[in-house]
GROMACS .gro file of C-alpha atoms in nm:
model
  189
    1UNK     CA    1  14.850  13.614   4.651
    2UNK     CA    2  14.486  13.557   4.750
    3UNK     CA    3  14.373  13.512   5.139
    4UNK     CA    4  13.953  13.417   5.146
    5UNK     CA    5  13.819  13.427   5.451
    6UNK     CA    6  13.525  13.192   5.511
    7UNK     CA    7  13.361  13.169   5.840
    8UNK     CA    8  13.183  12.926   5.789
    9UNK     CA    9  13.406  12.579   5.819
   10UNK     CA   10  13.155  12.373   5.640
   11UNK     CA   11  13.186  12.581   5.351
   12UNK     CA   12  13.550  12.553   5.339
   13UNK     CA   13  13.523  12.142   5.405
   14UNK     CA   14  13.343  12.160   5.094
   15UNK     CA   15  13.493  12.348   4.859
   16UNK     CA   16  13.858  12.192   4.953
   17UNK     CA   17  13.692  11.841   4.989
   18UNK     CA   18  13.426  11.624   4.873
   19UNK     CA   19  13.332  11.967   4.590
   20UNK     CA   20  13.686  11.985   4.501
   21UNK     CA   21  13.664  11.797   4.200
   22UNK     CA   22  13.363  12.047   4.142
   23UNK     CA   23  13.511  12.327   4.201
   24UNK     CA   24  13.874  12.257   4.084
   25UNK     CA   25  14.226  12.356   4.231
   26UNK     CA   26  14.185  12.712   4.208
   27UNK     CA   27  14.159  12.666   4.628
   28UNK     CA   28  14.500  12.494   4.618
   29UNK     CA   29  14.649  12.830   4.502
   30UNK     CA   30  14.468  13.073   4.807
   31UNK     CA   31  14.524  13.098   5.188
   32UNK     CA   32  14.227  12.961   5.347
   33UNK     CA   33  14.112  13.122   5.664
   34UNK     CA   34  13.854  12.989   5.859
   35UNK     CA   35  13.722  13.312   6.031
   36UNK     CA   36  13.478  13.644   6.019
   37UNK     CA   37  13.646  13.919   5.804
   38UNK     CA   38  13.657  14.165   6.083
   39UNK     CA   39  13.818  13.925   6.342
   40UNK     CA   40  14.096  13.814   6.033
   41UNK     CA   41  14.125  14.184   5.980
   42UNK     CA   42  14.166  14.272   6.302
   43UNK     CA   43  14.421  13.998   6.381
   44UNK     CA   44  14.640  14.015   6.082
   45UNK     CA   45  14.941  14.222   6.022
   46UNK     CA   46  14.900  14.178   5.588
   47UNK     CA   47  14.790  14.447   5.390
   48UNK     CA   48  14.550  14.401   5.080
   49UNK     CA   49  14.478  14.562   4.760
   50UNK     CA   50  14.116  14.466   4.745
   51UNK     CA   51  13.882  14.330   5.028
   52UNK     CA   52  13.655  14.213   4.865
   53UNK     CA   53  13.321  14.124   5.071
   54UNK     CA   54  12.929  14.059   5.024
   55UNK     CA   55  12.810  14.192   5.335
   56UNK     CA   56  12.600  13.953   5.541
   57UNK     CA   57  12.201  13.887   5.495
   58UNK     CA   58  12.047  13.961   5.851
   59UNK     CA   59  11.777  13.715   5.765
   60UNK     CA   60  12.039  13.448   5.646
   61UNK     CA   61  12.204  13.516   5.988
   62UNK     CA   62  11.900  13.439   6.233
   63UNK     CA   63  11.878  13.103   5.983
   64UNK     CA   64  12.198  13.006   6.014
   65UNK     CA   65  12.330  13.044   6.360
   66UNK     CA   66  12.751  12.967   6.270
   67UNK     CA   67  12.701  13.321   6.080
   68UNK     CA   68  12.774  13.667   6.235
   69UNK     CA   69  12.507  13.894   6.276
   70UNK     CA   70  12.576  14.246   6.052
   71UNK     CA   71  12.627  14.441   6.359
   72UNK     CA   72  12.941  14.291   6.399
   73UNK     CA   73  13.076  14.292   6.058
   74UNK     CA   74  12.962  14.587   5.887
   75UNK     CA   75  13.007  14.843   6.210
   76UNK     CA   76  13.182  15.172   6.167
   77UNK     CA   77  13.447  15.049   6.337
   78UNK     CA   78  13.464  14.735   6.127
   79UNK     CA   79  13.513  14.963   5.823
   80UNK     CA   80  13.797  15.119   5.995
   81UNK     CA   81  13.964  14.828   6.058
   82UNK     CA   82  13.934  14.704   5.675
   83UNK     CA   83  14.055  15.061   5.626
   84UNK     CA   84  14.357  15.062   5.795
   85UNK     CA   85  14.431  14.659   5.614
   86UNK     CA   86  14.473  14.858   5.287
   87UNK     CA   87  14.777  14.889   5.095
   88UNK     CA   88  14.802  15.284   4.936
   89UNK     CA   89  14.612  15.277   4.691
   90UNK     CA   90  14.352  14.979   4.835
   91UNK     CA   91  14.011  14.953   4.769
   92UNK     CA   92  13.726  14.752   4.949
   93UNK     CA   93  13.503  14.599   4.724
   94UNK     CA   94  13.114  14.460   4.843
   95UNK     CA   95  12.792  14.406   4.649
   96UNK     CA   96  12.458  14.448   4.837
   97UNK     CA   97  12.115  14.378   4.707
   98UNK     CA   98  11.920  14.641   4.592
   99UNK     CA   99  11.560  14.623   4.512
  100UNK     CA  100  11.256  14.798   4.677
  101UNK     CA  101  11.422  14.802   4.997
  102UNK     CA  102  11.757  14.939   4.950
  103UNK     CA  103  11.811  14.997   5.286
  104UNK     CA  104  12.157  14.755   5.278
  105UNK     CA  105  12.268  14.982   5.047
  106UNK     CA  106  12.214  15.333   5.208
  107UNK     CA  107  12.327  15.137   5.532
  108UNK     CA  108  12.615  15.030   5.367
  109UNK     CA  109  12.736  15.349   5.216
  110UNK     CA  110  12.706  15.585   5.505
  111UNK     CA  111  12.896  15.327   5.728
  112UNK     CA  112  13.142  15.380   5.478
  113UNK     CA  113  13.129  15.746   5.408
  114UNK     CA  114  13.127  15.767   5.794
  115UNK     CA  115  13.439  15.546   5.819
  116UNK     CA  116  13.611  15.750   5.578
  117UNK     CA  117  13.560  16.063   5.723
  118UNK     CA  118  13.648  15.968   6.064
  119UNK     CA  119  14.012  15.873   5.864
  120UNK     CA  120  14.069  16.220   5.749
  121UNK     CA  121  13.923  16.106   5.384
  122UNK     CA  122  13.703  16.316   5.149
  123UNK     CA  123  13.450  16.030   5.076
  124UNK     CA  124  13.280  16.177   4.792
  125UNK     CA  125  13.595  16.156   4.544
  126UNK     CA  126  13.635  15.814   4.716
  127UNK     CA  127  13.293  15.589   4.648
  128UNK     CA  128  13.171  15.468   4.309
  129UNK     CA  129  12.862  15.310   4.295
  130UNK     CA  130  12.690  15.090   4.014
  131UNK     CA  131  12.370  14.962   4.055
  132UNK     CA  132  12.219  14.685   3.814
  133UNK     CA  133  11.916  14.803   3.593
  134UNK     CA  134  11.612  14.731   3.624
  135UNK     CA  135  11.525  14.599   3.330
  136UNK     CA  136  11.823  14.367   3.353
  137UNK     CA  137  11.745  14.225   3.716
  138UNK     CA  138  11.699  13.845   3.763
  139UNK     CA  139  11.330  13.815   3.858
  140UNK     CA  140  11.348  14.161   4.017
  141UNK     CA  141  11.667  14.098   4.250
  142UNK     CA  142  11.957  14.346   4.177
  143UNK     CA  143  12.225  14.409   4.262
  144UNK     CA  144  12.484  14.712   4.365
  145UNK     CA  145  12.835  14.707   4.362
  146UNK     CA  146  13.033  14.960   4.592
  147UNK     CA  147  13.357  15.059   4.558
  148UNK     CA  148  13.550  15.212   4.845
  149UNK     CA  149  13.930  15.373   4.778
  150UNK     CA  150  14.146  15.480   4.996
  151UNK     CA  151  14.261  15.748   4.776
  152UNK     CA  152  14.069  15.978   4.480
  153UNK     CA  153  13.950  15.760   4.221
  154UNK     CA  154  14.116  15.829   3.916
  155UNK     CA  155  13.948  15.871   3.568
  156UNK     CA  156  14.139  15.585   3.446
  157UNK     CA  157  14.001  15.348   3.710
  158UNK     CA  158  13.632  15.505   3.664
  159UNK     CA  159  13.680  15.458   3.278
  160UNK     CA  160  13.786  15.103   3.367
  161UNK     CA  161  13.479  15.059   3.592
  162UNK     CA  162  13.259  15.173   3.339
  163UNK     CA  163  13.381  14.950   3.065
  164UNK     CA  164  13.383  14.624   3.320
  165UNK     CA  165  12.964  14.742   3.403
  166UNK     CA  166  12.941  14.754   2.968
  167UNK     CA  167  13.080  14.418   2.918
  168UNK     CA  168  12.876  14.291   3.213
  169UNK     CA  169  12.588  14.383   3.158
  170UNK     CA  170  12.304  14.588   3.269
  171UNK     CA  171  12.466  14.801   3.506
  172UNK     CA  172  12.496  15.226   3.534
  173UNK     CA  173  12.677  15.424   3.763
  174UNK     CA  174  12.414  15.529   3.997
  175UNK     CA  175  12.732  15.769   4.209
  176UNK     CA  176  13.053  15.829   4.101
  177UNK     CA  177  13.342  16.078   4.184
  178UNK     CA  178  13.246  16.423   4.029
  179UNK     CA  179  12.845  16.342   4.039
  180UNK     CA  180  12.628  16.637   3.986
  181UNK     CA  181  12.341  16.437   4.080
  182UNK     CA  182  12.075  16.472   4.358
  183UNK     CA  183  11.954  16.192   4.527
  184UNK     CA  184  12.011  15.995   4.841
  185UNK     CA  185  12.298  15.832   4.709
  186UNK     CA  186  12.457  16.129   4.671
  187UNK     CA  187  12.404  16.271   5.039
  188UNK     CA  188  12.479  15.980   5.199
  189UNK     CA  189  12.819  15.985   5.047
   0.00000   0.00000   0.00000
């Protein structure tokens, strides 16, 4: 079963109305939640196998005022909370740009190293990262994808990982479990 979590209700008037047709069924077959992730996470009882999120734009934010700010939604202790929503075995699952600035995604990853930690988790056997290629960005915007387990990552699902970045295209593992690598990546996880 999927839950989506929207908090924006115009979005979800949308997609379930006057874009259905657009958009198809596919929202007939999901629990609908009109609501931030972190207050749904912290007000729920369920436990997920993926939460799956693209962490919030700050400038999109101060655009659109209906929108938390990311101080609210990607804190340490909203990590915990998605944390503690996983089933065993549970990953959370976010994209954040990354292009000249990659601050959202050093941000990103030490909330998360930090949040594991703090949970009595080795984060380093924990995080994959893939970041999209240069060469393959869309007028210079890429992408990274994050993956965050709550236990080691196992060479099956890093094998799996790397075949789903083949077929997509473009991508490379810029961390993953094992890394002998140096870089900032690597220390911040």
């Amino acid at each position: 079963r999927i839950t989506a979590v929207e908090s924006n209700p115009a979005i979800v008037e949308l997609v379930t109305g006057s874009l259905k047709n657009y958009s198809g069924p596919i929202f007939d077959r999901v629990k609908l939640v009109v609501m931030d992730g972190r207050s749904f996470a912290e007000t729920t009882d369920e436990r997920f196998d993926v939460v799956d999120f693209t962490p919030i734009n700050s400038r999109l934010a101060l655009i659109n005022s209906s929108v938390k700010m990311e101080s609210y939604v990607q804190t340490l202790e909203a990590f915990k909370t998605y944390l503690g929503r996983l089933k065993p075995e549970g990953l959370i699952w976010f994209k954040v740009p990354f292009q000249a600035d990659e601050t959202p995604l050093y941000r990103m990853l030490a909330t998360a190293s930090l949040a594991l930690r703090e949970a009595g988790l080795e984060p380093a056997a924990r995080i994959a990262v893939f970041a999209q290629n240069p060469d393959s960005a869309n007028r210079g915007r890429r992408l990274a994808f994050v993956a965050v387990h709550s236990t080691p990552i196992k060479p099956e699902e890093m094998a799996a990982y790397e075949k789903y970045f083949a077929d997509y295209g473009g991508y490379s593992a810029l961390y993953q479990p094992g890394s002998q690598a140096a870089g900032i990546v690597r220390d911040l996880v």
